[in-house]
Coordinates of N, CA and C in Angstrom, one line a residue:
Chain A
E182 N 113.3 130.4 132.9 CA 112.3 130.0 132.0 C 112.7 130.3 130.5
T183 N 112.7 129.2 129.7 CA 113.1 129.4 128.3 C 111.9 129.6 127.4
G184 N 112.1 130.4 126.3 CA 111.0 130.6 125.4 C 110.9 129.5 124.4
V185 N 110.3 129.8 123.3 CA 110.1 128.8 122.2 C 111.3 129.0 121.2
T186 N 111.9 127.9 120.9 CA 113.0 127.9 120.0 C 112.7 127.1 118.8
Q187 N 113.0 127.7 117.6 CA 112.8 127.0 116.3 C 114.1 126.9 115.6
S188 N 114.2 125.7 114.9 CA 115.4 125.5 114.0 C 115.0 124.8 112.7
P189 N 115.7 125.1 111.6 CA 116.6 126.2 111.5 C 115.9 127.5 111.3
T190 N 116.7 128.6 111.3 CA 116.1 129.9 111.1 C 115.8 130.2 109.6
H191 N 116.6 129.7 108.8 CA 116.4 129.8 107.3 C 116.7 128.5 106.6
L192 N 116.0 128.3 105.5 CA 116.1 127.0 104.8 C 115.8 127.3 103.3
I193 N 116.6 126.7 102.4 CA 116.2 126.8 101.0 C 116.1 125.3 100.5
K194 N 115.0 125.0 99.9 CA 114.8 123.7 99.4 C 114.3 123.7 97.9
T195 N 114.5 122.6 97.3 CA 114.1 122.5 95.9 C 112.7 121.9 95.8
R196 N 111.9 122.3 94.9 CA 110.5 121.8 94.6 C 110.6 120.3 94.6
G197 N 109.7 119.6 95.3 CA 109.6 118.2 95.3 C 110.3 117.5 96.5
Q198 N 111.2 118.3 97.1 CA 111.9 117.8 98.3 C 111.0 117.7 99.5
Q199 N 111.6 117.2 100.6 CA 110.9 117.1 101.9 C 111.7 118.0 102.9
V200 N 111.0 118.5 103.9 CA 111.6 119.3 104.9 C 111.1 119.0 106.3
T201 N 111.9 119.1 107.3 CA 111.5 119.0 108.7 C 111.9 120.2 109.5
L202 N 110.9 120.8 110.1 CA 111.2 122.0 111.0 C 111.0 121.6 112.4
R203 N 111.8 122.1 113.3 CA 111.7 121.7 114.7 C 111.4 122.9 115.6
C204 N 110.8 122.5 116.7 CA 110.3 123.5 117.7 C 110.4 122.9 119.1
S205 N 111.1 123.7 120.0 CA 111.1 123.4 121.4 C 110.2 124.3 122.1
S206 N 109.2 123.8 122.8 CA 108.2 124.6 123.5 C 108.7 125.2 124.8
Q207 N 108.0 126.2 125.2 CA 108.3 126.9 126.4 C 108.1 126.0 127.6
S208 N 109.0 126.1 128.6 CA 108.9 125.2 129.8 C 107.5 125.4 130.4
G209 N 106.9 124.2 130.7 CA 105.6 124.2 131.3 C 104.4 124.2 130.4
H210 N 104.7 124.4 129.1 CA 103.6 124.3 128.1 C 103.5 122.9 127.5
N211 N 102.3 122.4 127.3 CA 102.0 121.1 126.8 C 101.4 121.0 125.4
T212 N 101.2 122.2 124.8 CA 100.5 122.2 123.5 C 101.4 123.0 122.6
V213 N 101.4 122.5 121.3 CA 102.2 123.2 120.3 C 101.3 123.4 119.1
S214 N 101.3 124.6 118.5 CA 100.5 124.9 117.3 C 101.5 125.4 116.3
W215 N 101.2 125.0 115.0 CA 102.1 125.5 113.9 C 101.2 126.4 113.0
Y216 N 101.9 127.4 112.5 CA 101.3 128.4 111.6 C 102.2 128.6 110.4
Q217 N 101.5 128.9 109.3 CA 102.2 129.3 108.1 C 101.9 130.8 107.8
Q218 N 102.9 131.6 107.6 CA 102.7 133.0 107.3 C 103.3 133.4 106.0
A219 N 102.5 133.6 105.0 CA 103.0 134.1 103.7 C 103.3 135.6 103.8
L220 N 104.2 136.1 103.0 CA 104.6 137.5 103.1 C 103.4 138.5 103.0
G221 N 103.3 139.3 104.0 CA 102.3 140.3 104.0 C 100.9 139.8 104.5
Q222 N 100.9 138.6 104.9 CA 99.6 138.0 105.4 C 99.7 137.7 106.9
G223 N 98.5 137.3 107.5 CA 98.5 136.9 108.8 C 98.8 135.4 108.9
P224 N 99.2 134.9 110.1 CA 99.5 133.5 110.2 C 98.2 132.6 110.0
Q225 N 98.4 131.5 109.2 CA 97.4 130.6 108.9 C 97.6 129.3 109.7
F226 N 96.6 128.8 110.5 CA 96.7 127.7 111.3 C 96.9 126.4 110.5
I227 N 98.0 125.6 110.9 CA 98.2 124.4 110.2 C 97.6 123.2 111.0
F228 N 98.2 123.0 112.2 CA 97.6 122.1 113.2 C 98.1 122.3 114.6
Q229 N 97.6 121.6 115.5 CA 97.9 121.7 116.9 C 98.1 120.3 117.5
Y230 N 99.1 120.2 118.4 CA 99.4 119.0 119.1 C 99.3 119.2 120.6
Y231 N 98.6 118.3 121.2 CA 98.4 118.3 122.6 C 98.7 116.9 123.2
R232 N 99.7 116.8 124.1 CA 100.1 115.5 124.7 C 100.3 114.5 123.6
E233 N 101.0 114.8 122.6 CA 101.5 114.0 121.5 C 100.5 113.5 120.5
E234 N 99.3 114.1 120.6 CA 98.2 113.8 119.7 C 97.8 115.0 118.9
E235 N 97.5 114.8 117.6 CA 97.0 116.0 116.8 C 95.6 116.4 117.4
N236 N 95.5 117.6 117.7 CA 94.3 118.1 118.4 C 93.4 118.9 117.5
G237 N 93.8 119.1 116.3 CA 93.0 119.9 115.3 C 93.9 120.2 114.2
R238 N 93.2 120.5 113.0 CA 94.0 120.8 111.8 C 93.3 121.9 111.0
G239 N 94.0 122.7 110.4 CA 93.5 123.7 109.5 C 93.4 123.2 108.1
N240 N 93.2 124.1 107.1 CA 93.0 123.7 105.7 C 94.3 123.5 105.0
F241 N 95.0 122.5 105.4 CA 96.3 122.1 104.7 C 96.3 120.7 104.3
P242 N 96.9 120.4 103.2 CA 96.9 119.0 102.6 C 97.7 118.0 103.5
P243 N 97.4 116.7 103.3 CA 98.1 115.7 104.2 C 99.6 115.7 104.1
R244 N 100.2 116.3 103.0 CA 101.6 116.3 102.9 C 102.3 117.2 104.0
F245 N 101.4 117.9 104.7 CA 101.8 118.6 105.9 C 101.5 117.7 107.1
S246 N 102.5 117.3 107.8 CA 102.3 116.4 109.0 C 103.2 116.8 110.1
G247 N 102.9 116.3 111.3 CA 103.7 116.7 112.5 C 103.8 115.6 113.5
L248 N 104.6 115.9 114.5 CA 104.8 115.1 115.6 C 105.0 115.9 116.9
Q249 N 104.6 115.4 118.0 CA 104.9 116.0 119.3 C 105.6 114.9 120.1
F250 N 106.6 115.2 120.8 CA 107.4 114.3 121.6 C 107.0 114.4 123.1
P251 N 107.4 113.4 123.9 CA 107.1 113.4 125.3 C 107.5 114.6 126.0
N252 N 108.6 115.3 125.6 CA 109.0 116.5 126.2 C 108.3 117.8 125.7
Y253 N 107.3 117.5 124.8 CA 106.4 118.5 124.2 C 107.0 119.3 123.1
S254 N 108.3 119.0 122.7 CA 108.8 119.5 121.5 C 108.1 119.0 120.3
S255 N 108.3 119.6 119.1 CA 107.5 119.2 118.0 C 108.2 119.3 116.7
E256 N 107.8 118.6 115.7 CA 108.3 118.7 114.3 C 107.2 119.0 113.4
L257 N 107.5 119.7 112.3 CA 106.6 119.9 111.2 C 107.3 119.4 110.0
N258 N 106.6 118.4 109.3 CA 107.2 117.8 108.1 C 106.3 118.2 106.9
V259 N 107.0 118.6 105.8 CA 106.3 118.9 104.6 C 106.9 118.1 103.5
N260 N 106.1 117.3 102.8 CA 106.6 116.4 101.7 C 106.3 117.1 100.4
A261 N 107.0 116.7 99.3 CA 106.7 117.1 98.0 C 106.5 118.6 97.9
L262 N 107.5 119.4 98.4 CA 107.4 120.8 98.5 C 107.0 121.5 97.1
E263 N 106.2 122.5 97.3 CA 105.8 123.3 96.2 C 106.2 124.7 96.4
L264 N 106.3 125.5 95.3 CA 106.8 126.9 95.4 C 106.0 127.7 96.4
D265 N 104.6 127.4 96.4 CA 103.7 128.2 97.3 C 104.0 127.8 98.8
D266 N 104.8 126.8 99.0 CA 105.1 126.5 100.4 C 106.1 127.5 101.0
S267 N 106.7 128.3 100.2 CA 107.6 129.3 100.6 C 106.9 130.3 101.6
A268 N 107.4 130.4 102.8 CA 106.7 131.2 103.8 C 107.5 131.2 105.1
L269 N 107.1 131.9 106.1 CA 107.6 131.8 107.5 C 106.7 130.8 108.2
Y270 N 107.4 129.9 108.8 CA 106.6 128.9 109.6 C 106.9 129.1 111.1
L271 N 105.8 129.3 111.8 CA 105.8 129.7 113.2 C 105.3 128.6 114.1
C272 N 106.0 128.4 115.1 CA 105.6 127.5 116.2 C 105.2 128.3 117.4
A273 N 104.1 127.9 118.0 CA 103.6 128.6 119.2 C 103.3 127.5 120.3
S274 N 103.7 127.7 121.5 CA 103.4 126.8 122.5 C 102.4 127.5 123.5
S275 N 101.7 126.7 124.2 CA 100.7 127.2 125.2 C 100.4 126.1 126.2
L276 N 99.8 126.6 127.3 CA 99.3 125.7 128.3 C 97.8 125.4 127.9
G277 N 97.6 124.2 127.5 CA 96.2 123.9 127.0 C 96.0 124.5 125.6
T278 N 94.8 124.7 125.3 CA 94.5 125.2 123.9 C 94.6 126.7 123.7
G279 N 95.4 127.3 124.5 CA 95.7 128.7 124.3 C 94.7 129.7 124.9
V280 N 94.0 129.3 125.9 CA 93.1 130.2 126.6 C 93.8 131.3 127.3
Y281 N 95.1 131.1 127.5 CA 95.9 132.2 128.1 C 96.8 132.8 127.1
G282 N 96.7 132.5 125.8 CA 97.6 133.1 124.8 C 98.7 132.2 124.5
Y283 N 99.5 132.6 123.5 CA 100.5 131.7 123.0 C 101.9 132.4 123.1
T284 N 102.9 131.6 123.2 CA 104.3 132.1 123.1 C 104.8 131.6 121.8
F285 N 105.3 132.5 120.9 CA 105.7 132.2 119.6 C 107.3 132.1 119.5
G286 N 107.7 131.2 118.7 CA 109.1 131.2 118.3 C 109.4 132.3 117.3
S287 N 110.7 132.4 116.9 CA 111.0 133.4 115.9 C 110.8 133.0 114.5
G288 N 110.5 131.7 114.3 CA 110.1 131.2 113.0 C 111.2 130.6 112.2
T289 N 110.8 129.9 111.2 CA 111.7 129.3 110.2 C 111.3 129.9 108.8
R290 N 112.2 130.5 108.1 CA 111.9 131.1 106.8 C 112.3 130.0 105.8
L291 N 111.3 129.5 105.1 CA 111.5 128.4 104.1 C 111.3 129.0 102.7
T292 N 112.3 128.8 101.9 CA 112.2 129.2 100.5 C 112.3 128.0 99.6
V293 N 111.3 127.8 98.8 CA 111.3 126.7 97.8 C 111.6 127.2 96.4
V294 N 112.6 126.7 95.8 CA 113.0 127.1 94.5 C 112.9 126.0 93.4
Chain B
S88 N 88.9 131.4 105.2 CA 88.6 132.9 105.4 C 89.0 133.4 106.8
Q89 N 89.3 134.6 106.9 CA 89.8 135.2 108.1 C 88.7 135.4 109.0
Q90 N 88.9 135.1 110.3 CA 87.9 135.4 111.3 C 88.0 136.8 111.7
G91 N 89.3 137.3 111.9 CA 89.5 138.6 112.3 C 90.0 139.5 111.2
E92 N 89.5 140.7 111.1 CA 90.0 141.6 110.1 C 90.4 142.9 110.7
E93 N 91.7 143.3 110.5 CA 92.1 144.6 111.1 C 91.9 145.7 110.2
D94 N 91.8 146.9 110.8 CA 91.6 148.1 110.1 C 92.3 149.2 110.9
P95 N 93.1 150.1 110.2 CA 93.4 150.1 108.8 C 94.4 149.0 108.5
Q96 N 94.7 148.8 107.2 CA 95.8 147.9 106.8 C 97.1 148.5 107.1
A97 N 97.3 149.8 107.0 CA 98.5 150.4 107.3 C 98.3 151.8 108.0
L98 N 99.2 152.2 108.9 CA 99.0 153.4 109.6 C 100.4 154.1 109.8
S99 N 100.5 155.3 109.5 CA 101.7 156.1 109.7 C 101.5 157.3 110.5
I100 N 102.2 157.4 111.6 CA 102.0 158.5 112.6 C 103.3 159.1 113.0
Q101 N 103.3 160.2 113.7 CA 104.5 160.8 114.3 C 104.7 160.2 115.7
E102 N 105.9 160.2 116.1 CA 106.3 159.8 117.4 C 105.5 160.7 118.4
G103 N 105.0 160.1 119.5 CA 104.3 160.9 120.5 C 102.8 160.9 120.3
E104 N 102.3 160.6 119.0 CA 100.9 160.5 118.8 C 100.3 159.2 119.2
N105 N 99.0 159.1 119.3 CA 98.3 157.8 119.6 C 98.0 157.0 118.4
A106 N 98.1 155.7 118.4 CA 97.7 154.9 117.3 C 96.6 154.0 117.7
T107 N 95.5 153.9 116.9 CA 94.4 153.1 117.1 C 94.2 152.1 116.0
M108 N 94.1 150.9 116.3 CA 93.8 149.8 115.3 C 92.6 149.1 115.7
N109 N 91.8 148.7 114.8 CA 90.5 148.0 115.0 C 90.5 146.6 114.4
C110 N 89.7 145.8 115.0 CA 89.6 144.4 114.6 C 88.1 144.0 114.6
S111 N 87.7 143.4 113.6 CA 86.3 142.9 113.5 C 86.3 141.4 113.3
Y112 N 85.4 140.7 113.9 CA 85.4 139.3 113.7 C 83.9 138.8 113.5
K113 N 83.8 137.5 113.1 CA 82.5 137.1 112.6 C 81.7 136.2 113.6
T114 N 82.3 135.4 114.4 CA 81.6 134.4 115.2 C 81.9 134.7 116.7
S115 N 81.1 134.1 117.5 CA 81.3 134.3 119.0 C 82.7 133.8 119.4
I116 N 83.2 134.5 120.4 CA 84.6 134.2 120.8 C 84.6 133.9 122.3
N117 N 85.7 133.2 122.7 CA 86.0 133.0 124.2 C 86.9 134.2 124.6
N118 N 87.9 134.5 123.8 CA 88.8 135.6 124.0 C 89.3 136.1 122.7
L119 N 89.9 137.3 122.8 CA 90.6 137.9 121.7 C 91.9 138.4 122.2
Q120 N 92.9 138.1 121.3 CA 94.3 138.4 121.7 C 94.9 139.4 120.7
W121 N 95.8 140.2 121.1 CA 96.6 141.1 120.2 C 98.1 140.7 120.3
Y122 N 98.7 140.7 119.1 CA 100.1 140.3 119.0 C 100.8 141.4 118.2
R123 N 102.1 141.5 118.4 CA 103.0 142.4 117.7 C 104.0 141.5 117.0
Q124 N 104.4 141.9 115.7 CA 105.4 141.2 115.0 C 106.3 142.2 114.3
N125 N 107.6 142.1 114.7 CA 108.6 142.9 114.1 C 109.3 142.2 112.9
S126 N 109.4 142.9 111.8 CA 110.2 142.5 110.6 C 110.0 141.0 110.3
G127 N 108.8 140.6 110.3 CA 108.5 139.2 109.8 C 109.1 138.1 110.7
R128 N 109.4 138.4 111.9 CA 109.9 137.4 112.9 C 108.7 136.9 113.7
G129 N 109.0 136.3 114.9 CA 108.0 135.8 115.7 C 107.0 136.8 116.3
L130 N 105.8 136.3 116.6 CA 104.8 137.2 117.2 C 105.0 137.3 118.7
V131 N 104.7 138.5 119.3 CA 104.8 138.7 120.7 C 103.4 139.0 121.2
H132 N 103.0 138.2 122.2 CA 101.7 138.4 122.8 C 101.7 139.7 123.6
L133 N 100.6 140.5 123.3 CA 100.5 141.8 124.0 C 99.4 141.8 125.1
I134 N 98.2 141.5 124.7 CA 97.1 141.5 125.7 C 96.1 140.4 125.2
L135 N 95.5 139.8 126.2 CA 94.3 138.9 126.0 C 93.1 139.4 126.7
I136 N 92.0 139.6 126.0 CA 90.8 140.1 126.7 C 89.7 139.0 126.5
R137 N 89.0 138.7 127.6 CA 88.0 137.6 127.6 C 86.7 138.2 127.1
S138 N 85.8 137.3 126.7 CA 84.5 137.8 126.2 C 83.7 138.5 127.2
N139 N 83.9 138.3 128.5 CA 83.1 139.0 129.5 C 83.8 140.3 130.0
E140 N 84.9 140.6 129.4 CA 85.6 141.9 129.7 C 85.4 142.9 128.6
R141 N 85.4 144.2 129.0 CA 85.2 145.3 128.1 C 86.4 146.1 127.8
E142 N 87.3 146.1 128.8 CA 88.5 146.9 128.6 C 89.7 146.4 129.4
K143 N 90.9 146.4 128.8 CA 92.1 146.0 129.6 C 93.2 147.0 129.2
H144 N 94.1 147.1 130.2 CA 95.2 148.0 130.1 C 96.5 147.3 130.3
S145 N 97.6 147.6 129.6 CA 98.9 147.1 129.9 C 99.9 148.2 129.5
G146 N 100.5 148.9 130.4 CA 101.4 150.0 130.1 C 100.7 151.0 129.2
R147 N 101.3 151.2 128.0 CA 100.7 152.2 127.1 C 99.7 151.6 126.2
L148 N 99.3 150.4 126.4 CA 98.3 149.7 125.6 C 96.9 149.7 126.3
R149 N 95.9 149.9 125.5 CA 94.5 149.8 126.0 C 93.7 149.0 124.9
V150 N 93.1 148.0 125.4 CA 92.3 147.2 124.5 C 90.8 147.3 124.9
T151 N 89.9 147.4 124.0 CA 88.5 147.4 124.3 C 87.9 146.3 123.4
L152 N 86.8 145.7 123.9 CA 86.1 144.7 123.3 C 84.6 145.0 123.3
D153 N 83.9 144.9 122.2 CA 82.5 145.1 122.1 C 81.9 143.9 121.4
T154 N 81.4 142.9 122.2 CA 80.9 141.7 121.7 C 79.6 141.8 120.9
S155 N 78.9 142.9 121.2 CA 77.6 143.1 120.4 C 77.9 143.5 119.0
K156 N 79.1 144.2 118.8 CA 79.5 144.6 117.5 C 80.5 143.7 116.9
K157 N 80.9 142.7 117.7 CA 82.0 141.8 117.3 C 83.2 142.6 116.8
S158 N 83.7 143.5 117.7 CA 84.8 144.3 117.3 C 85.7 144.6 118.6
S159 N 87.0 144.9 118.3 CA 87.9 145.2 119.3 C 88.8 146.3 118.8
S160 N 89.4 147.1 119.7 CA 90.4 148.1 119.3 C 91.6 148.0 120.2
L161 N 92.7 148.4 119.6 CA 94.0 148.5 120.3 C 94.5 149.9 120.2
L162 N 94.7 150.5 121.4 CA 95.2 151.9 121.4 C 96.6 151.9 122.0
I163 N 97.5 152.4 121.2 CA 98.9 152.6 121.7 C 99.0 154.1 122.0
T164 N 99.3 154.5 123.2 CA 99.4 155.9 123.5 C 100.9 156.3 123.5
A165 N 101.1 157.6 123.2 CA 102.4 158.2 123.1 C 103.4 157.3 122.4
S166 N 103.1 157.0 121.1 CA 103.8 156.0 120.4 C 105.3 156.4 120.2
R167 N 106.1 155.4 120.1 CA 107.6 155.5 119.9 C 108.0 154.9 118.6
A168 N 109.2 155.2 118.1 CA 109.7 154.6 116.9 C 109.8 153.1 117.0
A169 N 110.1 152.7 118.3 CA 110.2 151.2 118.5 C 108.9 150.5 118.4
D170 N 107.7 151.2 118.4 CA 106.4 150.6 118.2 C 106.2 150.2 116.8
T171 N 107.0 150.6 115.9 CA 106.9 150.3 114.4 C 106.9 148.7 114.3
A172 N 105.8 148.2 113.8 CA 105.6 146.7 113.7 C 104.3 146.4 113.0
S173 N 104.0 145.2 112.8 CA 102.7 144.7 112.4 C 101.9 144.2 113.7
Y174 N 100.7 144.6 113.7 CA 99.9 144.2 114.9 C 98.7 143.3 114.4
F175 N 98.5 142.2 115.1 CA 97.5 141.2 114.7 C 96.5 141.0 115.8
C176 N 95.2 140.9 115.5 CA 94.3 140.4 116.4 C 94.1 138.9 116.1
A177 N 93.8 138.1 117.2 CA 93.5 136.7 117.0 C 92.4 136.3 117.9
T178 N 91.5 135.5 117.4 CA 90.3 135.1 118.1 C 90.3 133.6 118.5
D179 N 89.9 133.3 119.7 CA 89.8 132.0 120.2 C 88.3 131.7 120.3
T180 N 87.8 130.8 119.5 CA 86.4 130.5 119.4 C 86.0 129.3 120.3
G181 N 87.0 128.8 121.1 CA 86.7 127.7 122.0 C 87.1 126.4 121.4
G182 N 87.6 126.4 120.2 CA 88.1 125.1 119.6 C 89.6 125.0 119.8
F183 N 90.2 124.3 118.9 CA 91.6 124.0 119.1 C 92.5 125.1 118.4
K184 N 91.9 126.0 117.7 CA 92.7 126.9 116.9 C 92.4 128.4 117.2
T185 N 93.4 129.2 117.2 CA 93.3 130.6 117.3 C 93.5 131.2 115.9
I186 N 92.5 132.0 115.5 CA 92.6 132.5 114.1 C 93.0 134.0 114.1
F187 N 94.0 134.2 113.2 CA 94.6 135.5 113.1 C 94.0 136.3 111.9
G188 N 94.0 137.6 112.0 CA 93.7 138.5 110.9 C 94.9 138.8 110.1
A189 N 94.7 139.7 109.1 CA 95.8 140.0 108.2 C 96.8 141.0 108.7
G190 N 96.4 141.7 109.8 CA 97.3 142.7 110.5 C 97.2 144.1 110.0
T191 N 97.6 145.0 110.9 CA 97.8 146.4 110.6 C 99.3 146.7 110.7
R192 N 99.8 147.3 109.7 CA 101.2 147.7 109.7 C 101.3 149.1 110.2
L193 N 102.0 149.3 111.3 CA 102.1 150.6 112.0 C 103.5 151.1 111.7
F194 N 103.7 152.4 111.3 CA 105.0 153.0 111.1 C 105.0 154.3 111.9
V195 N 105.9 154.4 112.9 CA 106.0 155.5 113.7 C 107.2 156.3 113.3
K196 N 107.1 157.5 112.9 CA 108.2 158.3 112.4 C 108.8 159.1 113.5
A197 N 110.1 159.1 113.7 CA 110.8 159.8 114.7 C 110.9 161.3 114.4

């Protein structure tokens, strides 16, 4: 059984650029949630995908978008990067909406300069 | 706004002592989960307790839930240096998202 894999692990981008982060969910999980974690803070919910459809969204602007693929892997895209987008981006997979808990990846550390 | 808030924000203890962290939340929940995070990396799921449960154990971990007070506690017994990490509570309110608190930073001195 494989866990959740995120790529890349670190990324440096310039303000205004676009970025794509990737996540492979744990085997048997059909739901992927994305979180943003600023330094010293708790994870903030971005959105969740279930069976390739967005299942819910947190308080993030439309320039944060995502996809889920038939194999349940997922992408997080962020357009027009801002300095405040610098954070650890965490992907979590689950069976359904997380009533059994989540399995997290190790995260992608994004730095916007 | 945060649904869950952990207390204390930071805790420093000696190896072998017990560590207790508390979590308060605002709305009704389906379940409450505790996670550990080492050095700003991924979160590790520790325990999930459902709203109709009052206490759960897993190894050196004990979690209690008081739905009347909207609070939970995580007890780590006989702490080790390897327990040094940030601990987060997360609440599932039955929707699509699980909401995390700001965490308790635990430092266990050898």
